[in-house]
Amino acid sequence: MAGFTALPRSLADRRADGQDGPAAHGPTTPAEAAGGAVPPPGGGQPPASPGRFVRVPDGPAAAAGSTPSPSATGTAAPTAVEPAPRAIRREPGFWERHHLAVLTAVTLLTTLAGWVAERLQAPAAVSLFFYGIAYLAGGTPAAIAGLQALRQRVIDVDLLMVLAALGAAALGAWEEGAALLFLFSLSNALQAYAMDRTRQAIRALMDLAPETARRRRPDGGLEEVAVETLAVGDRIVVRPGERIPIDGRVVGGRSSVDQAAITGESVPVAKGPGDEVFAGTMNQLGALEIEVTKPAGDTMLARIVALVQAAQEDRSRTQRVIDRIEQVYATAVVGIAALAATLPLLWGAEPQQAIYRALVLMVVASPCAVAISAPAPVLAAVANAARRGVLLKGGRYVEELAAVKVVAFDKTGTLTLGRPRVTDVVPLGDADRREVLEAAALAERLSEHPLARAVLEAAAAEGIRPHDADEVRAEPGYGVAARAGGRVTWAGNGDFARRHGADPGAAQAVVDELARQGKTVLFVGVGSRLLGCIAVQDVPRPGAREAVAALRRLGLIPVMLTGDRPEVATVIARQVGITEVRAGLLPEAKLRAVEELSRTLGPVAMVGDGVNDAPALARARVGIAMGAAGTDVALETADVVLVSDEIEKLPFVFDLARRATRTIWQNLAFALGVIAALVTWTLAGRLELALGVLGHEGSTVLAMLNGLRMLAVRPAPFGDGGPRGAEGRARAPEPAAGRTGT
């Protein structure tokens, strides 16, 4: 006998055809299930010649998917641990965090003290002393900001407020000038604290990752080191109840890991050898030994922090327009105030009264509320989405999402799990379901072909453990056979069945029906006896149908763009509730389809896995990538990333974007209305400076608080089975094998 030839390995990880459907481990199409040549299921190894078996070596090496024993996880008592100096993360001090609040309090107290001194008829110097302190406390931050802007040849709101306060002092209205600075400082302090809430997601994420890790030494002991010193290939040990300090791959032990902070998944995920883990997630039940796969600066957590920071600094389209207009508008306000102070003098008005009205006009016409109208809802929406495992790569995409009319979905790995599963087991003759699965599992036991894994998973779910085989033969494109106990057990396509003397025509009616359902069929037999058929198909993601229905309720048009066969695409589309399907599309054809949909129906959001869909993602109005935790290109290509692959978060994202955009326009209408009313009242000579300041700053705070409501938006429950939003979703258990899909 010839030496053992390994079966094709990890075909799912080596797909290079750019198509959605899995390469067949038997027939390529259901129509070929009764026989027909198909492409080989994997590359690299020459197929064994027909009729010749390859001996399987005895011992543990024959077991597929063997993993290190738990004893290798480092749970044994380690040798002396030498603590390393902990990395020091600078925390902002009290003054840095609260200086605006302190200065506002000082401004209020000294303004009240000056007012009391005046009422008690104290010497003028006493009240001026208190008012002077109020001016310094309330006006210094605004003066510094205004002068910095002036150096850039920009007149901003801070400078307008300082000029108004100084003008009031020049007219002897120290009390009103101090009140102006107090209300302006209070508004700024409230804005700072409120906007800081939108950045708490970043600080919470930064605090998730531990600063040290237990690294395995060459002698097997452990040493505590700073996470920044870990290199790719190092091995670390994470005990139960500890956070995982760095991205890596499990090489020993099994546990469940709470990934909610990174991926938004509501239930812990089982982890074992070969599974990826991410920095900042919580190890729960068992000890894990992890091989480092990325340096500390390139972990999933670090990239999420960088993305959220960049998104909060990126401005929406409306905000950029407001910023440009604000600079011109603020300059115009100064000019109009100057005219308002000089023109009445030509008509014989009193200079003091004219200047006072001009100061009031400058205050009430300032665009503070207008300037805050867009940033507050946009930043709040970005922070809310990040907290729920949805990354928006810029504030601009909030408005872009709100403008979308069509949502185009890739199929495999997006609407489906991207992994075939057994859907039907059809016994023939006197065979039963268990006998068919036992035979198929025996034949497929050593294969890592996607269809083989599907068969083995189905067998394991029913408590079937395949026996060891003495010899196996794999024929790429046809099937696989195993000799055990003097019998040959096989699984493959129709031609493979005929080679073993079986007649696949006996199952033709079954095959035709399964083919109409877009399923791939394997024949299973022992010797010349045909035991039955097994149908395998990629299945929709949990929540995909509900997500599509929710998108329809939002008025969006769902479309499927896939490279898979039309009959398969049609079946999946029917299952998830999509009526418009375009199948057999290569990446370039998907791009053209996105362009056509944009011309005919409106702005398109493309949802894909970020790899083969990259051209379409880039061309769409908004590109939405599934599975950032599994592919780096998703973070680089897409505009929005669903970190945990939870497609049911899509309706929440679109709803949040629409609410934020509506809030922007609400704020703008409110702010401009208040300005118009206050200016009219001022020109009529009926508005005092104190009331003008109160109306101006009050409208600013209200616009800001209205925008911050986006932090409280939650996913709406949907589906027939009760709430299935981003919170509390019942996730179906998934195998640990890697994801495939286009």
XYZ file of C-alpha atoms in Angstrom:
742
model
C 0.000 0.000 0.000
C 1.082 3.547 -0.665
C 1.683 5.908 2.224
C -1.130 8.010 3.667
C -2.113 11.017 1.558
C -3.786 13.807 3.500
C -7.222 14.830 2.400
C -7.646 18.422 1.125
C -7.353 20.838 4.030
C -9.441 23.931 4.815
C -11.037 24.318 1.434
C -13.292 26.970 2.895
C -10.229 29.080 3.623
C -8.830 28.758 0.105
C -11.834 29.644 -2.076
C -10.604 31.682 -4.974
C -13.409 31.543 -7.501
C -15.108 34.738 -6.346
C -18.510 33.018 -6.194
C -20.944 32.844 -3.305
C -21.862 29.203 -3.323
C -19.522 26.657 -1.718
C -17.502 24.522 -4.052
C -19.270 21.212 -4.305
C -17.982 18.130 -2.653
C -19.938 16.033 -5.069
C -22.059 17.876 -7.568
C -21.477 21.531 -8.308
C -25.180 22.042 -8.937
C -28.215 20.107 -7.794
C -28.850 19.162 -11.404
C -25.559 17.304 -11.392
C -26.489 15.328 -8.311
C -27.308 12.293 -10.435
C -23.856 12.382 -11.954
C -21.494 14.790 -13.608
C -17.981 16.067 -13.343
C -17.292 18.863 -10.922
C -14.256 20.894 -9.924
C -12.001 19.332 -7.296
C -12.843 20.295 -3.717
C -9.356 21.442 -2.871
C -5.940 21.878 -4.264
C -2.467 20.758 -3.483
C -2.826 16.958 -3.141
C -3.087 14.586 -6.104
C -6.219 12.446 -6.000
C -5.835 8.787 -5.289
C -6.441 6.656 -8.319
C -9.842 4.916 -8.550
C -9.973 1.572 -6.841
C -6.872 2.167 -4.792
C -6.996 2.889 -1.076
C -4.600 4.868 1.079
C -3.900 3.510 4.526
C -4.822 5.629 7.535
C -2.140 5.609 10.248
C -3.125 4.259 13.624
C -3.155 6.349 16.753
C -4.217 9.831 17.701
C -2.734 11.366 14.583
C -5.668 10.002 12.652
C -8.176 12.023 14.612
C -9.317 15.033 12.724
C -9.320 18.349 14.478
C -7.297 17.127 17.471
C -6.561 19.883 19.918
C -4.201 20.376 22.807
C -5.355 18.902 26.052
C -6.605 21.174 28.778
C -3.549 20.352 30.768
C -1.559 22.399 28.289
C -3.394 25.581 29.072
C -1.231 26.700 31.888
C -3.769 26.053 34.610
C -1.208 24.212 36.678
C 0.520 26.186 39.383
C 2.966 28.466 37.605
C 6.471 29.157 38.676
C 7.192 32.405 40.446
C 5.633 35.304 38.603
C 7.819 38.373 38.308
C 5.600 41.457 38.129
C 6.641 43.922 35.464
C 6.218 47.660 35.825
C 2.678 48.539 34.849
C 2.155 50.903 31.970
C 0.922 54.212 33.350
C -2.056 55.736 31.565
C -2.406 59.426 32.259
C -5.788 60.386 33.655
C -7.009 63.986 33.355
C -6.812 65.883 36.628
C -9.619 67.633 38.446
C -8.898 71.046 36.913
C -8.662 69.643 33.405
C -12.006 67.889 33.776
C -13.946 70.509 35.724
C -12.324 73.903 35.111
C -15.310 75.246 33.151
C -17.681 74.315 35.963
C -15.410 75.889 38.585
C -15.044 79.118 36.611
C -18.797 79.236 36.035
C -19.425 78.848 39.780
C -16.920 81.606 40.559
C -18.580 83.851 37.984
C -22.001 83.273 39.542
C -20.826 83.838 43.132
C -18.910 87.023 42.369
C -21.740 88.379 40.208
C -24.152 87.838 43.102
C -21.648 89.396 45.515
C -21.344 92.490 43.310
C -25.130 92.746 43.003
C -25.545 92.475 46.803
C -22.813 95.095 47.352
C -24.683 97.491 45.059
C -27.980 96.908 46.855
C -26.325 97.484 50.214
C -24.887 100.727 48.853
C -21.321 99.604 49.512
C -18.507 101.688 47.998
C -18.399 101.369 44.208
C -14.942 99.825 44.413
C -16.351 96.811 46.266
C -18.933 95.928 43.632
C -16.426 96.618 40.828
C -13.968 94.289 42.550
C -16.476 91.422 42.522
C -17.619 92.181 38.978
C -13.979 92.280 37.864
C -13.417 88.787 39.235
C -16.602 87.637 37.499
C -15.335 89.063 34.211
C -11.986 87.319 34.606
C -13.492 83.962 35.579
C -16.250 83.969 32.988
C -14.492 85.788 30.177
C -10.945 84.388 30.159
C -11.715 81.026 28.427
C -13.900 82.774 25.843
C -11.310 85.519 25.278
C -8.533 82.968 24.740
C -10.674 80.988 22.274
C -11.781 84.152 20.482
C -8.234 85.477 20.104
C -6.995 82.119 18.813
C -9.730 82.179 16.190
C -8.924 85.788 15.354
C -5.328 84.800 14.635
C -6.798 82.525 11.953
C -8.754 85.532 10.663
C -12.013 84.100 11.962
C -14.555 85.882 14.148
C -16.398 83.360 16.304
C -19.110 83.387 18.947
C -16.634 83.538 21.843
C -15.268 86.848 20.589
C -18.778 88.241 20.127
C -19.700 87.433 23.725
C -16.512 88.998 25.108
C -17.026 92.141 23.053
C -20.635 92.380 24.264
C -19.562 92.036 27.895
C -16.803 94.640 27.534
C -19.258 96.963 25.833
C -21.681 96.580 28.720
C -18.888 97.412 31.167
C -17.961 100.492 29.149
C -21.565 101.677 29.470
C -21.484 101.052 33.222
C -23.751 97.989 32.990
C -21.334 95.781 34.877
C -24.130 93.688 36.330
C -25.584 92.753 32.943
C -22.145 92.083 31.444
C -21.317 89.732 34.324
C -24.696 87.999 33.900
C -23.924 87.566 30.200
C -20.575 85.939 30.950
C -22.123 83.696 33.613
C -24.846 82.389 31.282
C -22.360 81.963 28.440
C -19.957 80.073 30.729
C -22.805 77.947 32.057
C -23.854 77.079 28.513
C -20.285 76.122 27.583
C -19.873 74.009 30.716
C -23.148 72.187 30.084
C -22.146 71.587 26.467
C -18.763 70.248 27.541
C -20.295 67.821 30.027
C -23.064 66.767 27.669
C -20.768 66.230 24.690
C -18.403 64.359 26.974
C -21.124 61.739 27.363
C -20.772 60.976 23.662
C -17.085 60.258 24.209
C -17.539 57.965 27.179
C -17.703 55.018 24.780
C -14.074 55.675 23.850
C -12.880 55.930 27.428
C -14.864 52.817 28.388
C -13.262 50.901 25.531
C -9.787 52.142 26.408
C -10.271 50.947 29.970
C -11.317 47.450 28.864
C -7.892 46.125 27.923
C -5.654 45.065 30.837
C -2.254 46.708 31.024
C -0.344 43.505 31.789
C -0.449 39.880 30.668
C 0.905 36.540 31.884
C 3.361 35.414 29.220
C 4.566 31.841 28.929
C 8.353 31.600 29.292
C 10.423 29.073 27.304
C 10.824 27.002 30.479
C 7.034 26.754 30.847
C 6.720 29.266 33.667
C 4.773 32.506 33.588
C 5.919 36.092 33.827
C 3.814 39.230 34.074
C 4.722 41.736 31.389
C 3.284 44.949 29.977
C 0.915 44.263 27.092
C 2.929 46.630 24.874
C 5.922 44.275 25.110
C 4.056 41.246 23.712
C 5.120 40.131 20.254
C 3.281 38.105 17.645
C 3.813 34.430 18.449
C 4.065 34.888 22.232
C 1.769 32.745 24.347
C -0.196 34.100 27.275
C -2.468 32.539 29.884
C -5.825 34.085 30.805
C -7.561 32.738 33.872
C -11.326 32.587 34.517
C -12.835 35.981 35.292
C -10.012 37.936 33.647
C -10.139 40.166 30.594
C -8.187 39.086 27.553
C -5.350 41.607 27.116
C -4.585 41.234 23.396
C -5.892 39.735 20.165
C -4.891 36.144 19.615
C -5.826 32.559 18.795
C -6.698 29.948 21.400
C -4.144 27.120 21.451
C -5.243 25.395 24.640
C -8.252 25.158 26.915
C -11.932 25.865 26.410
C -14.124 28.583 27.850
C -16.919 30.994 27.060
C -16.031 34.618 26.375
C -18.259 37.661 26.798
C -17.580 39.758 23.673
C -20.406 42.272 24.190
C -18.056 45.226 24.649
C -16.369 44.610 21.289
C -18.925 42.904 19.041
C -22.197 43.773 20.797
C -23.143 40.079 21.076
C -25.645 39.628 23.862
C -24.574 36.122 24.919
C -21.119 34.661 25.615
C -19.413 32.793 22.767
C -17.796 29.375 23.211
C -14.056 29.413 22.513
C -11.688 26.525 21.954
C -8.452 25.747 20.134
C -8.281 27.580 16.816
C -10.822 30.280 17.727
C -9.965 33.976 17.655
C -10.276 36.116 20.760
C -10.100 39.880 21.123
C -8.529 42.285 23.576
C -10.977 43.663 26.129
C -13.337 40.679 26.135
C -14.086 38.795 29.362
C -13.017 35.181 29.835
C -15.639 33.435 31.932
C -15.444 29.740 32.705
C -12.114 28.130 31.911
C -8.454 29.016 31.561
C -7.210 29.753 28.045
C -3.757 29.686 26.549
C -3.611 32.178 23.702
C -1.082 32.764 20.953
C -0.668 36.465 20.188
C -1.606 37.285 16.572
C -1.423 41.097 16.606
C 0.679 43.670 18.439
C -1.019 45.772 21.096
C -1.354 48.788 18.819
C -3.184 46.826 16.110
C -5.790 44.918 18.106
C -9.457 44.991 17.256
C -10.039 47.145 20.346
C -7.362 49.657 19.322
C -8.821 49.927 15.835
C -12.340 50.429 17.198
C -11.107 53.215 19.491
C -9.306 54.881 16.564
C -12.381 54.567 14.348
C -14.754 56.051 16.920
C -12.346 58.912 17.621
C -11.993 59.628 13.904
C -15.759 59.408 13.412
C -16.422 61.918 16.175
C -13.932 64.347 14.661
C -15.340 63.903 11.167
C -18.112 66.389 10.420
C -21.411 65.753 8.723
C -22.260 67.530 5.484
C -24.714 69.859 7.227
C -22.185 70.645 9.940
C -19.515 71.552 7.377
C -21.966 73.898 5.651
C -22.903 75.464 8.995
C -19.228 75.955 9.868
C -18.581 77.790 6.614
C -21.664 79.970 7.007
C -20.959 80.629 10.690
C -17.659 82.366 9.943
C -19.292 84.737 7.471
C -22.356 85.168 9.670
C -20.375 86.059 12.797
C -18.442 88.695 10.869
C -21.714 90.060 9.510
C -23.144 90.264 13.047
C -20.242 92.482 14.120
C -20.799 94.726 11.112
C -24.559 94.930 11.668
C -24.044 95.682 15.367
C -21.667 98.511 14.429
C -24.274 99.951 12.058
C -26.945 99.547 14.731
C -24.771 101.604 17.067
C -23.960 104.411 14.586
C -27.020 104.864 12.382
C -29.402 105.837 15.225
C -26.934 108.616 16.124
C -27.715 110.256 12.768
C -31.353 110.429 13.864
C -30.535 112.022 17.181
C -30.646 108.948 19.395
C -28.752 108.915 22.663
C -25.273 107.327 22.154
C -25.498 105.165 25.271
C -28.900 103.812 24.332
C -27.815 103.121 20.715
C -24.686 101.270 21.792
C -26.668 99.273 24.368
C -29.160 98.111 21.711
C -26.275 97.210 19.407
C -24.754 95.054 22.140
C -28.069 93.291 22.719
C -28.370 92.723 18.975
C -24.869 91.260 18.807
C -25.713 88.809 21.602
C -29.100 87.604 20.361
C -27.959 87.297 16.725
C -24.936 85.141 17.608
C -25.186 81.646 16.043
C -24.459 79.538 19.138
C -27.590 77.386 18.847
C -27.125 77.061 15.099
C -23.540 75.903 15.565
C -24.545 73.168 18.031
C -27.522 71.959 15.958
C -25.582 69.337 13.968
C -22.658 68.205 16.186
C -24.806 67.177 19.165
C -27.097 64.677 17.377
C -24.323 63.395 15.087
C -21.820 62.714 17.872
C -24.542 61.181 20.032
C -25.609 58.896 17.180
C -22.018 57.793 16.513
C -21.472 57.036 20.217
C -24.782 55.167 20.542
C -24.028 53.035 17.493
C -20.492 52.249 18.708
C -21.875 51.172 22.069
C -24.049 48.611 20.269
C -21.308 47.175 18.052
C -21.901 49.330 14.945
C -18.985 51.501 13.834
C -19.628 54.587 11.716
C -16.344 55.740 10.219
C -17.412 59.372 10.105
C -20.152 61.732 11.192
C -20.960 62.324 7.545
C -22.328 58.788 7.239
C -25.155 59.572 9.652
C -26.705 61.817 7.008
C -25.682 59.477 4.184
C -27.509 56.581 5.851
C -30.597 58.727 6.287
C -30.618 59.431 2.524
C -30.453 55.766 1.458
C -33.406 54.346 -0.512
C -32.085 50.876 -1.473
C -30.243 48.280 0.632
C -28.323 45.816 -1.554
C -27.262 42.585 0.184
C -24.578 40.112 -0.688
C -25.814 36.577 0.036
C -23.138 34.298 1.451
C -21.819 35.454 4.803
C -24.288 38.355 4.862
C -27.840 37.075 4.549
C -26.635 33.533 5.211
C -24.184 32.076 7.687
C -21.707 31.352 4.894
C -21.411 27.746 6.030
C -23.431 24.880 4.526
C -25.574 22.771 6.841
C -27.458 19.536 6.439
C -31.103 20.317 5.700
C -32.476 16.885 4.657
C -31.591 13.241 5.319
C -33.604 10.957 3.019
C -33.253 7.196 3.737
C -33.988 4.773 0.877
C -35.160 1.172 1.015
C -34.978 -0.328 4.478
C -32.306 2.111 5.755
C -33.118 4.642 8.467
C -31.944 8.206 9.114
C -29.319 7.235 11.682
C -27.806 4.585 9.393
C -27.433 7.155 6.571
C -25.768 9.700 8.850
C -23.445 7.079 10.402
C -22.269 5.955 6.975
C -21.759 9.514 5.707
C -19.867 10.509 8.867
C -17.587 7.474 8.563
C -16.720 8.352 4.969
C -16.231 12.063 5.682
C -14.534 11.791 9.060
C -11.092 13.015 7.979
C -12.204 15.587 5.429
C -12.297 19.326 6.110
C -14.337 20.111 3.017
C -17.271 22.441 3.900
C -19.814 19.766 2.974
C -17.942 17.182 5.022
C -17.987 19.471 8.036
C -21.727 19.950 7.563
C -22.261 16.177 7.598
C -20.071 15.688 10.670
C -21.842 18.484 12.535
C -25.238 16.968 11.761
C -24.041 13.560 12.925
C -22.572 14.988 16.128
C -25.852 16.792 16.841
C -27.583 13.410 16.894
C -24.920 11.784 19.078
C -23.233 9.842 16.282
C -19.491 9.231 16.639
C -18.006 7.794 13.436
C -15.829 4.701 13.722
C -12.174 4.684 12.745
C -11.504 3.707 9.142
C -8.705 1.391 8.052
C -8.268 3.028 4.654
C -9.731 6.021 2.815
C -9.875 7.149 -0.789
C -10.693 10.689 -1.889
C -11.568 11.443 -5.493
C -11.805 15.216 -5.957
C -14.990 16.162 -7.754
C -16.641 12.819 -7.072
C -16.589 11.807 -3.423
C -14.783 9.972 -0.664
C -14.793 6.327 0.436
C -13.552 4.573 3.555
C -12.875 0.892 4.268
C -13.771 -0.276 7.775
C -14.518 -3.772 8.990
C -14.124 -5.180 5.495
C -16.842 -2.928 4.034
C -16.516 0.135 1.812
C -18.621 3.099 2.880
C -18.867 6.023 0.486
C -20.460 9.459 -0.035
C -20.415 11.462 -3.254
C -22.216 12.315 -6.477
C -24.139 10.113 -8.897
C -21.072 8.970 -10.861
C -19.366 8.007 -7.610
C -22.426 5.941 -6.655
C -22.358 4.122 -10.024
C -18.668 3.256 -9.574
C -19.644 1.374 -6.455
C -22.460 -0.476 -8.232
C -25.345 1.577 -6.835
C -28.151 3.011 -8.962
C -28.741 6.727 -8.192
C -31.766 6.675 -10.488
C -33.749 5.118 -7.633
C -33.625 8.498 -5.913
C -34.200 10.641 -8.989
C -37.533 12.058 -7.774
C -35.982 13.044 -4.445
C -32.972 14.582 -6.185
C -35.155 16.616 -8.544
C -37.204 18.026 -5.668
C -34.104 18.939 -3.651
C -32.560 20.502 -6.766
C -35.592 22.746 -7.184
C -34.945 23.946 -3.624
C -31.374 24.895 -4.561
C -29.753 22.213 -2.413
C -26.618 20.159 -3.019
C -27.171 16.393 -2.791
C -24.779 13.659 -1.612
C -25.507 9.982 -2.217
C -24.502 7.692 0.662
C -24.014 3.938 0.467
C -22.210 0.817 1.629
C -20.755 -1.297 -1.156
C -23.351 -1.501 -3.915
C -26.221 -0.663 -1.566
C -27.600 2.893 -1.769
C -28.601 3.917 1.758
C -30.015 7.351 0.988
C -29.343 10.993 0.202
C -28.192 13.954 2.252
C -29.052 17.507 1.148
C -26.775 20.362 2.194
C -27.438 24.079 1.886
C -26.252 27.362 3.272
C -28.956 28.667 5.609
C -30.129 32.222 6.385
C -28.709 34.027 9.361
C -30.884 34.128 12.469
C -32.806 37.371 12.267
C -32.222 37.965 8.538
C -35.889 37.682 7.599
C -36.969 39.956 10.455
C -34.270 42.493 9.521
C -35.447 42.606 5.898
C -39.055 43.049 7.018
C -38.043 45.863 9.374
C -36.163 47.596 6.555
C -39.295 47.420 4.402
C -41.290 49.033 7.189
C -38.775 51.877 7.142
C -39.554 52.357 3.447
C -36.278 50.874 2.178
C -36.048 48.546 -0.824
C -34.039 45.327 -0.168
C -32.203 43.757 -3.133
C -29.944 40.689 -3.313
C -26.741 40.870 -5.388
C -24.909 37.535 -5.387
C -22.438 35.503 -7.362
C -24.240 32.262 -6.555
C -26.479 30.273 -8.914
C -29.943 31.733 -9.623
C -31.821 28.727 -8.209
C -29.900 28.907 -4.913
C -30.206 32.693 -4.701
C -33.945 32.529 -5.350
C -34.491 30.040 -2.531
C -32.537 32.118 0.007
C -34.232 35.329 -1.153
C -37.647 33.726 -0.663
C -36.658 32.576 2.827
C -35.558 36.059 3.938
C -38.330 37.979 2.152
C -36.433 39.620 -0.723
C -38.235 39.801 -4.064
C -35.589 41.378 -6.316
C -32.626 39.078 -6.943
C -29.641 39.436 -9.266
C -27.546 36.274 -9.320
C -24.405 35.033 -11.036
C -22.635 38.378 -10.528
C -18.882 38.689 -10.426
C -17.469 41.601 -8.364
C -17.431 43.892 -11.412
C -21.051 43.028 -12.193
C -22.047 43.806 -8.605
C -20.471 47.222 -8.989
C -22.452 47.871 -12.171
C -25.638 46.689 -10.443
C -25.062 49.191 -7.623
C -24.597 51.966 -10.187
C -27.802 50.988 -11.984
C -29.823 50.849 -8.758
C -28.493 54.273 -7.792
C -29.657 55.747 -11.101
C -33.094 54.151 -11.084
C -34.164 53.916 -7.427
C -31.962 56.288 -5.456
C -28.965 56.160 -3.079
C -27.795 52.606 -2.329
C -26.280 51.070 0.793
C -24.305 47.911 -0.026
C -24.025 45.264 2.685
C -21.250 42.703 2.198
C -18.296 40.981 3.815
C -15.729 43.562 2.741
C -13.576 41.211 0.654
C -14.995 40.209 -2.735
C -17.630 42.918 -2.392
C -15.024 45.671 -2.018
C -15.741 47.364 -5.407
C -19.490 47.499 -4.733
C -18.933 48.664 -1.156
C -16.724 51.480 -2.393
C -19.135 52.594 -5.131
C -22.314 52.556 -2.990
C -23.480 55.699 -1.213
C -22.778 53.833 2.033
C -20.762 50.609 2.298
C -21.722 48.387 5.243
C -19.373 45.515 6.090
C -20.242 42.369 8.003
C -17.726 40.785 10.324
C -15.055 43.336 11.148
C -13.867 40.920 13.816
C -12.865 38.483 11.090
C -11.522 40.599 8.242
C -9.267 43.644 8.210
C -10.361 44.786 4.776
C -13.875 45.430 6.095
C -12.562 48.220 8.283
C -10.698 49.772 5.367
C -13.315 49.478 2.619
C -16.670 50.037 4.296
C -18.142 53.197 5.792
C -20.131 51.329 8.440
C -19.109 48.080 10.134
C -21.370 45.583 11.925
C -18.756 44.207 14.278
C -20.686 41.131 15.425
C -22.246 40.121 12.074
C -25.705 40.776 13.578
C -27.701 41.729 10.528
C -30.733 42.628 12.632
C -28.871 45.760 13.754
C -29.306 47.252 10.281
C -32.830 48.610 10.896
C -31.575 50.232 14.103
C -28.708 51.928 12.225
C -31.005 53.381 9.570
C -33.591 54.428 12.150
C -30.917 56.096 14.302
C -29.506 57.961 11.288
C -32.955 59.206 10.263
C -33.755 60.353 13.790
C -30.415 62.180 14.040
C -30.950 63.904 10.695
C -34.483 64.960 11.655
C -33.112 66.296 14.925
C -30.527 68.389 13.063
C -33.274 70.094 11.065
C -35.436 70.497 14.166
C -32.544 72.210 15.935
C -31.826 74.470 12.978
C -35.460 75.522 12.644
C -35.709 76.155 16.393
C -32.409 78.064 16.588
C -33.153 80.282 13.587
C -36.683 80.927 14.862
C -35.379 82.034 18.267
C -32.771 84.289 16.650
C -35.411 85.879 14.400
C -37.746 86.492 17.354
C -35.025 87.941 19.591
C -33.639 90.172 16.835
C -37.138 91.494 16.050
C -37.778 92.189 19.721
C -34.405 93.928 20.028
C -34.968 96.153 16.998
C -38.317 97.113 18.492
C -36.420 98.361 21.557
C -38.185 96.049 23.974
C -35.469 93.536 24.924
C -32.995 94.031 27.738
C -29.522 92.489 27.622
C -30.212 90.046 30.452
C -33.321 88.631 28.738
C -31.503 88.515 25.419
C -28.675 86.506 26.977
C -31.165 84.179 28.654
C -33.036 83.537 25.407
C -29.838 83.083 23.407
C -28.077 80.718 25.799
C -31.311 78.903 26.661
C -31.940 78.081 23.019
C -28.366 76.795 22.727
C -28.768 74.436 25.680
C -32.149 73.190 24.445
C -30.756 72.457 20.966
C -27.869 70.577 22.524
C -30.094 68.503 24.817
C -32.414 67.712 21.925
C -29.448 66.334 19.999
C -28.241 64.261 22.923
C -31.536 62.353 22.878
C -29.835 60.178 20.249
C -27.873 58.556 23.059
C -31.135 57.079 24.361
C -32.371 55.597 21.065
C -32.680 51.813 21.401
C -33.265 49.095 18.811
C -36.963 48.511 18.271
C -38.205 44.954 18.966
C -39.223 43.058 15.880
C -40.065 39.564 14.751
C -42.828 37.125 15.575
C -41.022 35.631 18.500
C -40.850 38.707 20.658
C -38.090 41.271 21.010
C -35.107 40.436 18.837
C -33.261 43.709 18.653
C -29.600 44.294 19.345
C -30.296 43.508 22.984
C -31.382 40.112 24.200
C -31.231 38.292 20.867
C -31.322 34.521 21.068
C -28.330 33.449 19.037
C -28.178 30.057 17.431
C -25.036 28.135 18.358
C -22.508 28.096 15.553
C -19.651 25.742 14.822
C -16.163 26.943 15.492
C -15.050 26.559 11.901
C -13.938 29.637 9.972
C -16.358 31.751 7.988
C -16.628 31.609 4.239
C -18.526 33.741 1.827
C -18.428 36.416 -0.745
